[in-house]
Amino acid sequence: MNLTAEEPVRPAVPHGMRRVPLARGFLTVVLSTLGLLLLCAIFAPSAVAPGALAGSLPFAAVLMIVGLAQMLVVQQGGFDLSVAGGVSLAVVIATHLPAGNDALLLPAAVTAFLCAMAAGLLNGLLVGVLRLNAIVATIGMNALIYGGVFAVSGGVPRTTTPLLAAIAGGETAGVGNAVWFALAILLIVTFALKTTVVGRRFEAIGANPLAARAVGLRVRLYQTMAYVCAQILYCVAGLLIAGITREPTAFQGDPLLLPSVAVVVLGGTSLLGGRGFPISTALAAFFLNQLSQFALAVGVPYSAQAIIQAFALGLGIAVYSLRRPGRNRKSAGRTGRLGKPGNTEEKHGTVTS
Amino acid sequence: MELSRRNRLVALTAAVVALALSGAARAEVPSWCGPKKASLALLDGFGGNSWRLVTTASGKQEAALCPSITKYEYADGEGNTQKAISDIKSMAARGVDALVVFGDAGPAVLPALTGAYKAGKVVVPYRVDVGGKEGRNYTKFIGSSFRDDGVSWGNWIRSILPDGGNLLFLSGPAGNSQGLDELAGLKSVLDGKYKFLNPAPFDVTNWDPSLTQQVLTAEISKNPKIDVIVSDFGPSLVGALPVFKKFNRSIPALATSDGNSLGCFWVDNHQDNPDFKLFTVATGNDNVRLAVDWAIAEVTGGKLPSEQIFKAPVFENSVTGQPSPVQCRRDLPGAIYLSAKLSGDDQAKAVNK
């Protein structure tokens, strides 16, 4: 790395940080989360009470899983706006097909996963192979999936099965099972991305698809797989919501769309693709969830709650962005030396940092 | 002679039976159903949930009581304002004589309603205020008295907590007029001894079970003593109420609207939760019946109903059992409303179609 050569032009970075290079955004999200917990402890202690955490962490877990899914797609330079449909479809399949009968839960879950894979494959084909714009393709897919949601449910909520409620809504060792599921998925995604050949290729393709193709990597296959994996994770999130919420509506995925993108951005993954930051993304999900608990716990009117959340989110992204100028100069210098246009600086930053 | 007497007896009996039958047939035709033949359309802004499905089936059943209605049509705006407007215009253009409209989009549909009214149609918007004036923009608006719901809840709260107590009021989206009207009703009955713990005017839940669960978690954690929860959509609380168990607290008294899943939840949980009393008002599916009655009376020349506004009747009271004890039909789906005139089995058919 060229970090030592650039040290004089990055005076804003404290001395200690240079010795231990941290993932971009990780420090920001950790500090933001610690700051928020401190604020909670001072101004709204009920937001960090054990009961409140036990009640809210399952929702953070769901957001974490959806965020990790969105991160995989963003790593390939895409966006997946079919998250709402994907989650909602899993919810209605898991509640309507068994209709309260535990014995039918497994076939319903298998059906949900098959549907998710089909939707992901279609997304992948549209974006990865047919080269459609990701936003347009996934909006269309979302409408298509919602057609399925209405076909299964007619828009009507149904009470979840006792088995699913016990699996997703129950607790193991004092912690909600949904949290364990999310942590397991976080481990799998992190190890797959960071320690396997497939994962390294996945990140390299996201950083620079043209270069990856030049060295013979199967770019389209990897891009397609990002959408398939994302839908599978949406399906897991949907199954968890179906269990956590006793009578989920048919539109349970809708409120997850914007937060899923927000946690990816807060986690530091570049929207242009490349390196992913699963742990930062997971922490960002906890941060966002805790932020809404804080806003609720301080007991201010709804308008003020919305302002507090937007302000904190903006501050989080701003802190992250404030670290950019030094990095940009570094990248610009390097790209200058390489004789490449400066507009690729973001991607260089993500690969080499 | 004997035979002739028997013949006369038979003839007399037949005449009496025929007279009784014709009288009964006349009695079955309600007074609001006049002699003039006409067609009627029910237009929904959004038809994709169980409440709407039950309401639609109720409207159809009411219209079927009047033999003068030769044709009955239904259109679902699917939550799309433009489609809702287009549905209104298209029904008017197709020569439908009377339109009963659930104007979800509010004043946005007023120009279309005014156009249909000026074209000589009978136009009856109901439940959601669309602005405008009777006799200028439409024939008659049949609102629902949400304030009366608040008054009913307030009176019950006074009966179970004569010395005052802590209340938590949950409603739907921020600023929705239903919640504000209900609050006005509550406050007209409850004096300063009753403290509202939520931020004014109410805790925002969007009537979403998942958000309700998160909001309730924060409120329970923050407030060690909650005596009554007031909510205008009872079934959305079913997923959230088990949160009290996480805090080792009894579910408090609940003043809300009815739903089969909520009734069954009370039956299953009231013994373990000594403070869990339940009071419900009808969820208001029968609002559509009054609107249909008015539209048919206007278009067929029948007698105008005396009621001009729908008042949701009190339904369940777990303390006194008056007007009815808590209802639970486990053989029927959770997402039906036993307070509606439409029978539970017919509702199940409407919801499961």
XYZ file of C-alpha atoms in Angstrom:
706
model
C 0.000 0.000 0.000
C 1.026 3.598 -0.520
C -0.140 4.800 2.869
C 3.314 5.852 4.127
C 3.931 8.006 1.099
C 0.658 9.852 1.699
C 0.993 10.424 5.433
C 2.032 14.092 5.244
C -1.159 15.047 3.360
C -3.489 13.306 5.845
C -2.950 15.230 9.041
C -6.581 14.803 10.136
C -6.092 11.105 10.812
C -4.930 10.447 14.378
C -1.529 8.881 14.729
C -2.677 5.540 16.152
C -4.987 4.773 13.317
C -2.242 4.644 10.763
C -0.608 1.705 12.456
C -3.770 -0.391 12.430
C -5.510 0.127 9.108
C -9.240 -0.236 9.770
C -11.871 -0.954 7.205
C -13.314 2.219 5.770
C -16.412 3.218 7.683
C -15.844 0.663 10.447
C -14.417 3.189 12.869
C -17.163 5.653 12.033
C -19.944 3.199 12.656
C -18.357 1.880 15.864
C -17.870 5.395 17.229
C -21.386 6.418 16.179
C -22.865 3.361 17.860
C -20.888 3.895 21.062
C -21.870 7.562 21.060
C -25.503 6.628 20.592
C -25.389 4.083 23.408
C -23.868 6.763 25.635
C -26.639 9.184 24.665
C -29.202 6.500 25.395
C -27.662 5.817 28.812
C -27.795 9.520 29.696
C -31.037 10.752 28.149
C -33.132 7.617 27.613
C -31.907 4.806 29.860
C -35.028 2.780 29.091
C -33.822 2.359 25.490
C -30.892 0.248 26.694
C -32.768 -1.658 29.398
C -32.510 -5.440 28.980
C -36.210 -5.823 28.207
C -36.125 -3.097 25.560
C -33.080 -4.651 23.922
C -34.688 -8.093 23.989
C -37.740 -6.634 22.267
C -35.927 -4.564 19.653
C -32.897 -6.705 18.781
C -34.889 -9.207 16.680
C -35.874 -6.315 14.409
C -32.249 -5.180 14.238
C -31.382 -8.765 13.272
C -33.864 -8.700 10.411
C -32.486 -5.367 9.198
C -28.964 -6.790 9.505
C -29.805 -9.719 7.224
C -31.555 -7.514 4.681
C -28.624 -5.063 4.821
C -26.102 -7.836 4.174
C -28.178 -8.953 1.193
C -28.314 -5.439 -0.207
C -24.556 -5.129 0.383
C -23.850 -8.110 -1.878
C -25.760 -6.453 -4.705
C -24.197 -3.034 -4.068
C -20.764 -4.676 -4.191
C -21.506 -5.528 -7.804
C -22.387 -1.901 -8.509
C -26.118 -2.632 -8.444
C -29.199 -1.864 -6.355
C -31.901 -4.294 -5.392
C -35.242 -2.579 -4.996
C -37.101 -5.888 -4.949
C -36.253 -6.291 -1.264
C -39.784 -5.295 -0.213
C -41.385 -7.885 -2.468
C -38.853 -10.579 -1.573
C -39.415 -10.222 2.168
C -43.202 -9.917 1.834
C -43.426 -13.010 -0.375
C -41.558 -15.108 2.195
C -43.864 -13.761 4.928
C -47.090 -14.661 3.126
C -45.845 -18.060 1.962
C -44.743 -18.929 5.500
C -48.070 -17.868 7.016
C -50.662 -18.703 4.355
C -49.498 -22.079 3.054
C -49.307 -23.770 6.482
C -52.416 -21.854 7.740
C -51.462 -22.529 11.359
C -50.461 -26.167 10.786
C -46.894 -26.814 11.978
C -46.539 -29.915 9.796
C -46.810 -27.782 6.668
C -44.178 -25.261 7.769
C -41.218 -27.054 6.214
C -42.795 -27.438 2.756
C -43.818 -23.770 2.966
C -40.263 -22.710 3.851
C -38.876 -24.787 0.974
C -41.410 -23.194 -1.384
C -40.394 -19.745 -0.132
C -36.715 -20.476 -0.800
C -37.454 -21.828 -4.284
C -39.488 -18.726 -5.128
C -36.688 -16.527 -3.778
C -34.106 -18.294 -5.921
C -36.299 -17.966 -9.010
C -36.789 -14.236 -8.367
C -33.065 -13.763 -7.733
C -32.163 -15.658 -10.886
C -34.524 -13.537 -12.932
C -33.080 -10.353 -11.387
C -29.581 -11.615 -12.104
C -30.405 -12.475 -15.694
C -31.979 -9.067 -16.314
C -29.099 -7.124 -14.760
C -26.078 -9.409 -15.110
C -26.730 -10.936 -18.519
C -29.157 -8.652 -20.360
C -27.395 -5.594 -18.860
C -30.587 -3.775 -17.852
C -30.297 -0.938 -15.378
C -30.421 -2.517 -11.914
C -32.897 -0.005 -10.485
C -35.343 -0.413 -13.362
C -35.045 -4.199 -13.477
C -35.501 -4.704 -9.746
C -38.435 -2.268 -9.528
C -40.134 -4.344 -12.213
C -39.269 -7.540 -10.373
C -40.679 -6.059 -7.161
C -44.020 -5.472 -8.910
C -43.923 -9.027 -10.242
C -43.183 -10.477 -6.805
C -46.009 -8.420 -5.296
C -48.278 -10.066 -7.870
C -47.226 -13.335 -6.239
C -47.834 -11.886 -2.773
C -51.431 -11.022 -3.734
C -51.915 -14.380 -5.470
C -50.916 -16.207 -2.278
C -52.572 -13.951 0.290
C -55.085 -11.660 -1.393
C -53.468 -8.987 0.788
C -54.883 -10.611 3.918
C -52.698 -11.191 6.971
C -52.727 -14.593 8.637
C -51.571 -15.713 12.054
C -48.199 -17.409 12.046
C -47.751 -21.089 12.994
C -46.740 -21.828 16.622
C -43.577 -23.616 15.425
C -42.355 -20.658 13.395
C -43.189 -18.318 16.278
C -41.082 -20.527 18.571
C -38.162 -20.751 16.130
C -37.970 -17.102 15.102
C -39.521 -15.418 18.121
C -38.070 -17.659 20.844
C -34.898 -17.158 22.847
C -31.736 -19.205 23.340
C -29.348 -18.311 26.157
C -31.356 -15.173 26.853
C -30.946 -13.814 23.334
C -33.609 -13.880 20.627
C -33.172 -16.660 18.080
C -33.463 -14.097 15.281
C -30.243 -12.523 16.579
C -28.467 -15.891 16.467
C -29.673 -16.399 12.901
C -28.372 -12.969 11.933
C -24.997 -13.583 13.578
C -24.667 -16.941 11.819
C -25.421 -15.301 8.482
C -22.959 -12.519 9.255
C -20.248 -15.121 9.934
C -21.038 -17.038 6.758
C -21.060 -13.913 4.572
C -17.850 -12.578 6.133
C -15.947 -15.832 5.769
C -17.252 -16.481 2.276
C -16.302 -12.986 1.124
C -12.970 -12.619 2.850
C -11.426 -16.079 2.976
C -12.663 -18.057 -0.019
C -11.498 -17.858 -3.608
C -15.063 -17.303 -4.745
C -15.433 -14.419 -2.289
C -12.210 -12.721 -3.323
C -13.192 -13.027 -6.969
C -16.636 -11.636 -6.111
C -15.068 -8.502 -4.599
C -12.556 -8.127 -7.413
C -15.297 -8.312 -10.025
C -17.300 -5.689 -8.157
C -14.280 -3.391 -7.996
C -13.515 -3.592 -11.682
C -15.617 -5.848 -13.912
C -13.620 -5.011 -17.046
C -10.297 -5.968 -15.492
C -11.901 -9.088 -14.007
C -13.192 -10.125 -17.396
C -9.767 -9.472 -18.906
C -8.200 -11.953 -16.486
C -10.851 -14.533 -17.343
C -13.288 -14.338 -14.427
C -16.933 -15.177 -15.100
C -18.292 -11.717 -14.410
C -21.916 -12.330 -15.429
C -22.194 -15.445 -13.313
C -20.937 -13.648 -10.209
C -23.208 -10.663 -10.801
C -26.191 -12.975 -11.217
C -25.269 -14.854 -8.061
C -25.272 -11.595 -6.075
C -28.997 -11.187 -6.792
C -29.755 -14.848 -6.070
C -27.933 -14.719 -2.717
C -29.694 -11.453 -1.878
C -33.131 -12.971 -2.482
C -32.233 -16.004 -0.373
C -31.296 -13.694 2.491
C -34.516 -11.672 2.003
C -36.352 -14.957 2.310
C -34.618 -15.726 5.624
C -35.504 -12.228 6.845
C -39.119 -12.745 5.764
C -39.356 -16.069 7.590
C -37.966 -14.431 10.725
C -40.462 -11.532 10.539
C -43.277 -14.043 10.055
C -42.224 -15.667 13.327
C -41.431 -12.534 15.321
C -44.683 -10.782 14.379
C -47.626 -12.900 15.367
C -49.932 -11.689 12.631
C -47.756 -10.122 9.922
C -49.347 -8.147 7.104
C -48.801 -8.970 3.448
C -46.634 -5.865 3.040
C -44.137 -6.446 5.799
C -41.125 -5.852 3.527
C -42.065 -2.293 2.560
C -40.499 -0.464 5.526
C -37.180 -2.281 4.944
C -36.299 -0.831 1.543
C -34.683 2.457 2.557
C -33.014 1.170 5.746
C -31.459 -1.688 3.738
C -29.639 0.838 1.552
C -28.903 3.152 4.496
C -27.072 0.463 6.469
C -24.941 -0.425 3.433
C -23.953 3.225 3.005
C -23.343 3.674 6.742
C -21.278 0.499 6.718
C -18.946 2.094 4.202
C -19.523 -0.048 1.114
C -19.064 2.060 -2.006
C -22.213 2.452 -4.081
C -19.984 2.041 -7.123
C -19.180 -1.519 -6.111
C -16.107 -3.355 -4.883
C -15.119 -4.227 -1.363
C -17.898 -5.063 1.084
C -17.940 -4.458 4.822
C -20.253 -7.037 6.383
C -19.387 -6.341 10.030
C -19.760 -2.582 9.580
C -23.076 -3.166 7.797
C -24.300 -5.340 10.671
C -23.244 -2.699 13.199
C -24.993 -0.034 11.143
C -28.201 -2.082 11.327
C -27.908 -2.152 15.117
C -27.173 1.589 15.073
C -30.267 2.430 13.006
C -32.502 0.231 15.138
C -31.129 1.694 18.361
C -31.587 5.158 16.924
C -35.310 4.595 16.458
C -35.546 3.105 19.973
C -33.757 6.173 21.319
C -36.125 8.508 19.489
C -39.104 6.582 20.871
C -37.685 6.426 24.380
C -36.991 10.148 24.752
C -40.727 10.577 24.257
C -40.674 13.553 21.908
C -43.457 14.072 19.324
C -43.338 12.029 16.128
C -42.056 14.972 14.054
C -39.095 15.379 16.412
C -38.460 11.622 16.325
C -38.218 11.766 12.527
C -35.877 14.774 12.706
C -33.607 13.104 15.297
C -33.332 9.990 13.141
C -32.649 11.916 9.931
C -30.117 14.151 11.674
C -28.205 11.241 13.190
C -28.218 9.372 9.892
C -27.012 12.462 8.050
C -24.318 13.018 10.660
C -23.163 9.412 10.348
C -22.820 9.683 6.590
C -21.232 13.138 6.843
C -18.574 11.915 9.297
C -17.800 9.125 6.894
C -17.675 11.527 3.941
C -15.436 14.014 5.790
C -12.669 11.441 5.682
C -12.809 11.387 1.910
C -10.747 14.422 0.797
C -7.398 13.015 1.931
C -8.202 9.666 0.385
C -9.307 11.326 -2.825
C -6.029 13.175 -3.106
C -4.215 9.924 -2.534
C -6.239 8.120 -5.162
C -6.020 10.990 -7.600
C -2.280 11.023 -7.203
C -2.051 7.320 -7.740
C -4.389 7.274 -10.711
C -2.437 10.208 -12.089
C 0.724 8.202 -11.863
C -0.981 5.259 -13.490
C -2.153 7.566 -16.245
C -5.844 6.648 -15.718
C -8.775 9.027 -15.612
C -9.557 10.291 -12.130
C -13.205 9.183 -12.153
C -12.221 5.693 -11.076
C -10.784 6.915 -7.792
C -13.636 5.570 -5.719
C -13.103 2.063 -6.967
C -9.348 2.258 -6.485
C -9.945 3.365 -2.946
C -12.128 0.385 -2.228
C -9.733 -2.160 -3.656
C -6.488 -0.935 -2.217
C -7.480 0.396 1.201
C -120.851 -32.325 2.419
C -117.966 -33.556 4.529
C -115.714 -33.469 1.460
C -116.851 -30.025 0.469
C -116.090 -28.707 3.966
C -112.634 -30.230 3.826
C -112.077 -28.626 0.429
C -113.072 -25.273 1.782
C -110.721 -25.742 4.710
C -107.819 -26.577 2.410
C -108.592 -23.601 0.185
C -108.782 -21.319 3.200
C -105.465 -22.592 4.588
C -103.800 -22.161 1.196
C -105.107 -18.611 0.937
C -103.860 -17.734 4.420
C -100.408 -19.228 3.700
C -100.177 -17.411 0.348
C -101.164 -14.153 1.979
C -98.625 -14.636 4.755
C -95.870 -15.461 2.251
C -96.575 -12.445 0.083
C -96.645 -10.276 3.190
C -93.328 -11.723 4.338
C -91.809 -11.115 0.898
C -92.928 -7.488 1.058
C -91.567 -7.159 4.583
C -88.149 -8.431 3.455
C -87.739 -5.526 1.062
C -86.282 -2.755 3.236
C -87.889 0.675 3.310
C -84.847 2.310 1.689
C -85.377 0.185 -1.410
C -87.721 2.035 -3.785
C -89.471 0.782 -6.925
C -87.251 2.426 -9.563
C -84.797 0.027 -11.244
C -81.138 1.086 -11.059
C -77.550 -0.121 -11.121
C -75.018 0.382 -8.320
C -71.221 0.319 -8.100
C -69.011 0.023 -5.027
C -65.625 1.673 -5.551
C -62.708 0.972 -3.244
C -59.521 3.026 -3.131
C -57.636 0.021 -1.816
C -59.215 -3.419 -1.535
C -56.262 -5.578 -0.522
C -56.761 -6.405 3.135
C -59.156 -8.489 5.157
C -61.091 -5.508 6.531
C -61.807 -4.322 2.992
C -62.713 -7.797 1.781
C -65.255 -8.166 4.588
C -66.526 -4.630 3.949
C -66.905 -5.306 0.214
C -68.801 -8.520 0.889
C -71.025 -6.625 3.362
C -71.790 -3.937 0.756
C -72.693 -6.570 -1.815
C -74.951 -8.378 0.654
C -76.732 -5.126 1.532
C -77.303 -4.227 -2.127
C -78.713 -7.726 -2.760
C -81.518 -6.991 -0.275
C -83.058 -4.580 -2.789
C -84.574 -6.253 -5.859
C -84.674 -2.912 -7.682
C -80.897 -3.045 -8.050
C -80.525 -4.817 -11.379
C -76.764 -4.680 -11.644
C -73.999 -4.496 -9.024
C -70.386 -3.664 -9.906
C -67.170 -3.422 -7.893
C -63.796 -1.806 -8.669
C -60.590 -1.810 -6.632
C -58.296 1.220 -6.926
C -55.410 -0.947 -5.618
C -54.010 1.951 -3.600
C -53.355 3.889 -6.798
C -55.044 7.310 -6.787
C -55.049 7.569 -10.565
C -56.717 4.180 -10.909
C -59.288 5.137 -8.266
C -60.110 8.318 -10.222
C -60.254 6.417 -13.481
C -62.567 3.799 -11.903
C -65.014 6.512 -10.805
C -65.038 8.130 -14.245
C -65.347 4.844 -16.054
C -68.277 3.631 -13.910
C -70.087 6.916 -14.513
C -69.403 6.704 -18.248
C -70.690 3.142 -18.388
C -74.066 4.326 -17.167
C -74.016 3.066 -13.572
C -76.724 5.025 -11.716
C -75.295 5.113 -8.171
C -71.715 5.101 -6.899
C -70.698 4.275 -3.318
C -67.078 5.336 -2.915
C -64.400 4.661 -0.274
C -62.263 7.684 -1.135
C -58.936 6.568 0.331
C -57.091 9.292 -1.562
C -59.232 11.981 0.141
C -59.836 15.241 -1.740
C -57.829 13.911 -4.723
C -60.914 12.003 -5.892
C -63.289 14.949 -5.339
C -63.143 16.274 -8.951
C -64.039 12.823 -10.293
C -66.892 12.514 -7.770
C -68.136 16.002 -8.660
C -68.034 15.120 -12.375
C -70.117 11.992 -11.788
C -72.572 13.904 -9.564
C -73.017 16.671 -12.155
C -73.626 13.977 -14.780
C -76.719 13.033 -12.775
C -75.400 10.070 -10.805
C -76.102 9.414 -7.144
C -72.676 9.669 -5.478
C -72.176 8.579 -1.855
C -68.605 8.735 -0.508
C -68.199 7.138 2.916
C -65.843 6.853 5.907
C -62.939 8.931 4.513
C -63.577 12.658 4.230
C -63.113 13.743 0.614
C -63.819 17.456 1.198
C -66.506 19.243 -0.848
C -70.168 19.693 0.074
C -73.328 17.677 -0.117
C -75.568 18.767 -2.967
C -72.708 20.423 -4.783
C -69.974 17.794 -5.124
C -71.844 14.626 -4.219
C -75.217 13.445 -2.973
C -74.403 12.463 0.631
C -71.320 11.738 2.728
C -71.674 8.935 5.270
C -68.904 9.441 7.802
C -68.063 7.387 10.814
C -68.091 8.852 14.272
C -64.618 8.071 15.542
C -65.226 10.562 18.321
C -67.966 8.279 19.643
C -65.455 5.408 19.721
C -63.225 7.576 21.906
C -66.171 8.382 24.171
C -67.058 4.669 24.511
C -63.463 3.802 25.405
C -63.258 6.713 27.849
C -66.444 5.672 29.661
C -65.181 2.121 30.022
C -61.806 3.323 31.308
C -63.617 5.421 33.910
C -65.635 2.392 34.955
C -62.569 0.177 35.530
C -60.259 2.904 36.864
C -62.467 5.372 38.740
C -59.465 6.903 40.534
C -57.535 7.675 37.355
C -54.557 5.948 35.777
C -51.871 5.895 33.096
C -52.969 5.526 29.478
C -51.126 4.715 26.290
C -52.897 5.689 23.069
C -51.722 4.131 19.794
C -53.088 5.036 16.368
C -52.035 4.775 12.715
C -49.971 7.165 10.578
C -48.895 10.534 12.018
C -51.703 13.080 12.023
C -54.452 10.734 10.799
C -57.824 12.308 11.479
C -59.315 9.107 12.866
C -56.802 9.092 15.726
C -57.305 12.793 16.409
C -61.104 12.396 16.549
C -60.799 9.425 18.882
C -58.484 11.396 21.142
C -61.010 14.242 21.261
C -63.646 11.704 22.305
C -61.375 10.246 24.982
C -60.514 13.643 26.393
C -64.159 14.699 26.498
C -64.750 11.944 29.044
C -61.428 11.609 30.890
C -60.256 14.390 33.173
C -56.790 15.237 34.524
C -56.668 12.109 36.708
C -55.955 10.132 33.548
C -52.448 10.670 32.244
C -51.492 10.016 28.625
C -47.991 8.504 28.615
C -47.506 8.712 24.830
C -46.168 11.787 23.025
C -49.110 13.983 21.931
C -51.355 13.268 20.162
C -50.657 9.503 19.898
C -47.939 6.926 19.329
C -47.528 6.472 15.575
C -47.769 2.816 14.497
C -48.960 3.052 10.873
C -51.271 0.188 11.959
C -48.310 -2.054 11.153
C -47.896 -4.969 13.604
C -44.121 -4.901 13.368
C -43.844 -1.164 14.097
C -46.503 -1.501 16.816
C -44.320 -4.141 18.462
C -41.280 -1.829 18.416
C -43.230 1.179 19.707
C -44.810 -0.831 22.491
C -41.425 -2.265 23.496
C -40.043 1.251 23.914
C -43.105 2.426 25.859
C -43.176 -0.565 28.207
C -39.489 -0.171 28.924
C -39.923 3.527 29.599
C -43.093 3.406 31.692
C -43.159 1.108 34.701
C -46.910 1.576 35.121
C -49.296 1.367 32.190
C -52.913 0.823 33.262
C -54.705 0.889 29.924
C -53.684 0.682 26.286
C -56.068 2.345 23.842
C -55.643 1.413 20.187
C -57.886 1.937 17.172
C -56.796 -1.275 15.480
C -56.881 -4.113 17.976
C -55.614 -6.970 15.791
C -52.298 -5.157 15.188
C -51.635 -5.448 18.941
C -51.786 -9.236 18.984
C -48.120 -9.540 17.987
C -47.006 -6.811 20.356
C -48.750 -7.724 23.612
C -46.486 -10.725 24.405
C -43.725 -8.120 24.871
C -45.100 -7.590 28.410
C -43.992 -11.111 29.265
C -40.398 -10.171 28.433
C -40.652 -7.552 31.176
C -42.379 -9.964 33.571
C -45.439 -7.732 33.648
C -49.122 -8.449 33.172
C -50.761 -7.275 29.962
C -52.855 -4.264 31.030
C -56.470 -3.470 30.183
C -57.122 -2.870 26.526
C -59.713 -0.576 24.904
C -59.738 -1.065 21.156
C -61.618 -2.353 18.098
C -62.532 -6.002 17.609
C -60.936 -8.802 15.590
C -61.196 -12.576 15.833
C -57.455 -12.997 16.438
C -57.588 -10.484 19.298
C -60.571 -12.230 20.900
C -58.778 -15.574 20.744
C -55.613 -13.978 22.127
C -57.595 -12.722 25.141
C -59.152 -16.147 25.685
C -55.681 -17.752 25.626
C -53.929 -15.201 27.831
C -56.282 -13.524 30.289
C -55.774 -16.119 33.030
C -51.993 -15.606 33.104
C -52.421 -11.846 32.974
C -54.651 -10.720 35.846
C -54.898 -7.103 34.624
C -55.827 -8.050 31.062
C -59.386 -6.755 30.565
C -60.743 -6.230 27.073
C -63.261 -3.759 25.694
C -63.925 -3.388 21.970
C -66.047 -1.316 19.636
C -67.065 -2.732 16.252
C -64.318 -2.264 13.673
C -66.878 -0.587 11.432
C -67.339 -2.873 8.437
C -71.028 -2.010 8.504
C -70.306 1.633 7.682
C -70.632 0.533 4.052
C -74.156 -0.773 4.659
C -75.436 2.655 5.684
C -73.746 4.213 2.636
C -75.316 1.600 0.332
C -78.727 2.168 1.975
C -78.481 5.896 1.281
C -77.340 5.430 -2.314
C -80.120 2.952 -3.065
C -82.762 5.103 -1.361
C -81.714 8.082 -3.462
C -81.503 6.218 -6.751
C -84.592 3.992 -6.453
C -86.857 6.490 -4.729
C -86.909 4.620 -1.417
C -87.235 6.063 2.089
C -84.051 7.822 3.208
C -82.479 6.193 6.292
C -82.765 8.174 9.516
C -79.078 7.648 10.390
C -76.720 10.086 8.679
C -73.496 9.000 10.333
C -72.247 5.537 11.226
C -71.797 4.978 14.944
C -69.718 1.886 15.675
C -71.548 -0.037 18.387
C -69.816 -1.311 21.502
C -69.080 -4.993 20.911
C -67.158 -6.885 23.612
C -66.676 -6.192 27.313
C -64.757 -8.792 29.280
C -65.747 -7.190 32.605
C -69.539 -7.094 32.310
C -70.118 -9.360 29.293
C -72.444 -6.601 27.955
C -73.351 -6.248 25.129
C -71.359 -9.415 24.576
C -68.489 -11.285 26.207
C -65.222 -11.681 24.302
C -65.769 -13.647 21.084
C -63.368 -16.198 19.612
C -64.077 -18.512 16.691
C -61.049 -20.763 16.298
C -62.549 -22.497 13.275
C -62.444 -19.204 11.353
C -59.464 -17.097 10.224
C -58.000 -14.607 12.695
C -58.427 -11.751 10.239
C -62.225 -11.497 10.413
C -64.459 -9.227 12.487
C -67.201 -10.927 14.445
C -68.804 -7.528 15.119
C -69.830 -7.241 11.465
C -73.369 -8.188 10.435
C -71.933 -10.494 7.783
C -71.785 -13.954 9.333
C -68.410 -15.353 10.389
C -68.626 -18.103 7.788
C -69.416 -15.637 4.993
C -66.486 -13.494 6.136
C -64.196 -16.532 6.036
C -65.328 -17.135 2.457
C -64.674 -13.486 1.547
C -61.238 -13.527 3.151
C -60.112 -16.899 1.812
C -61.276 -16.549 -1.762
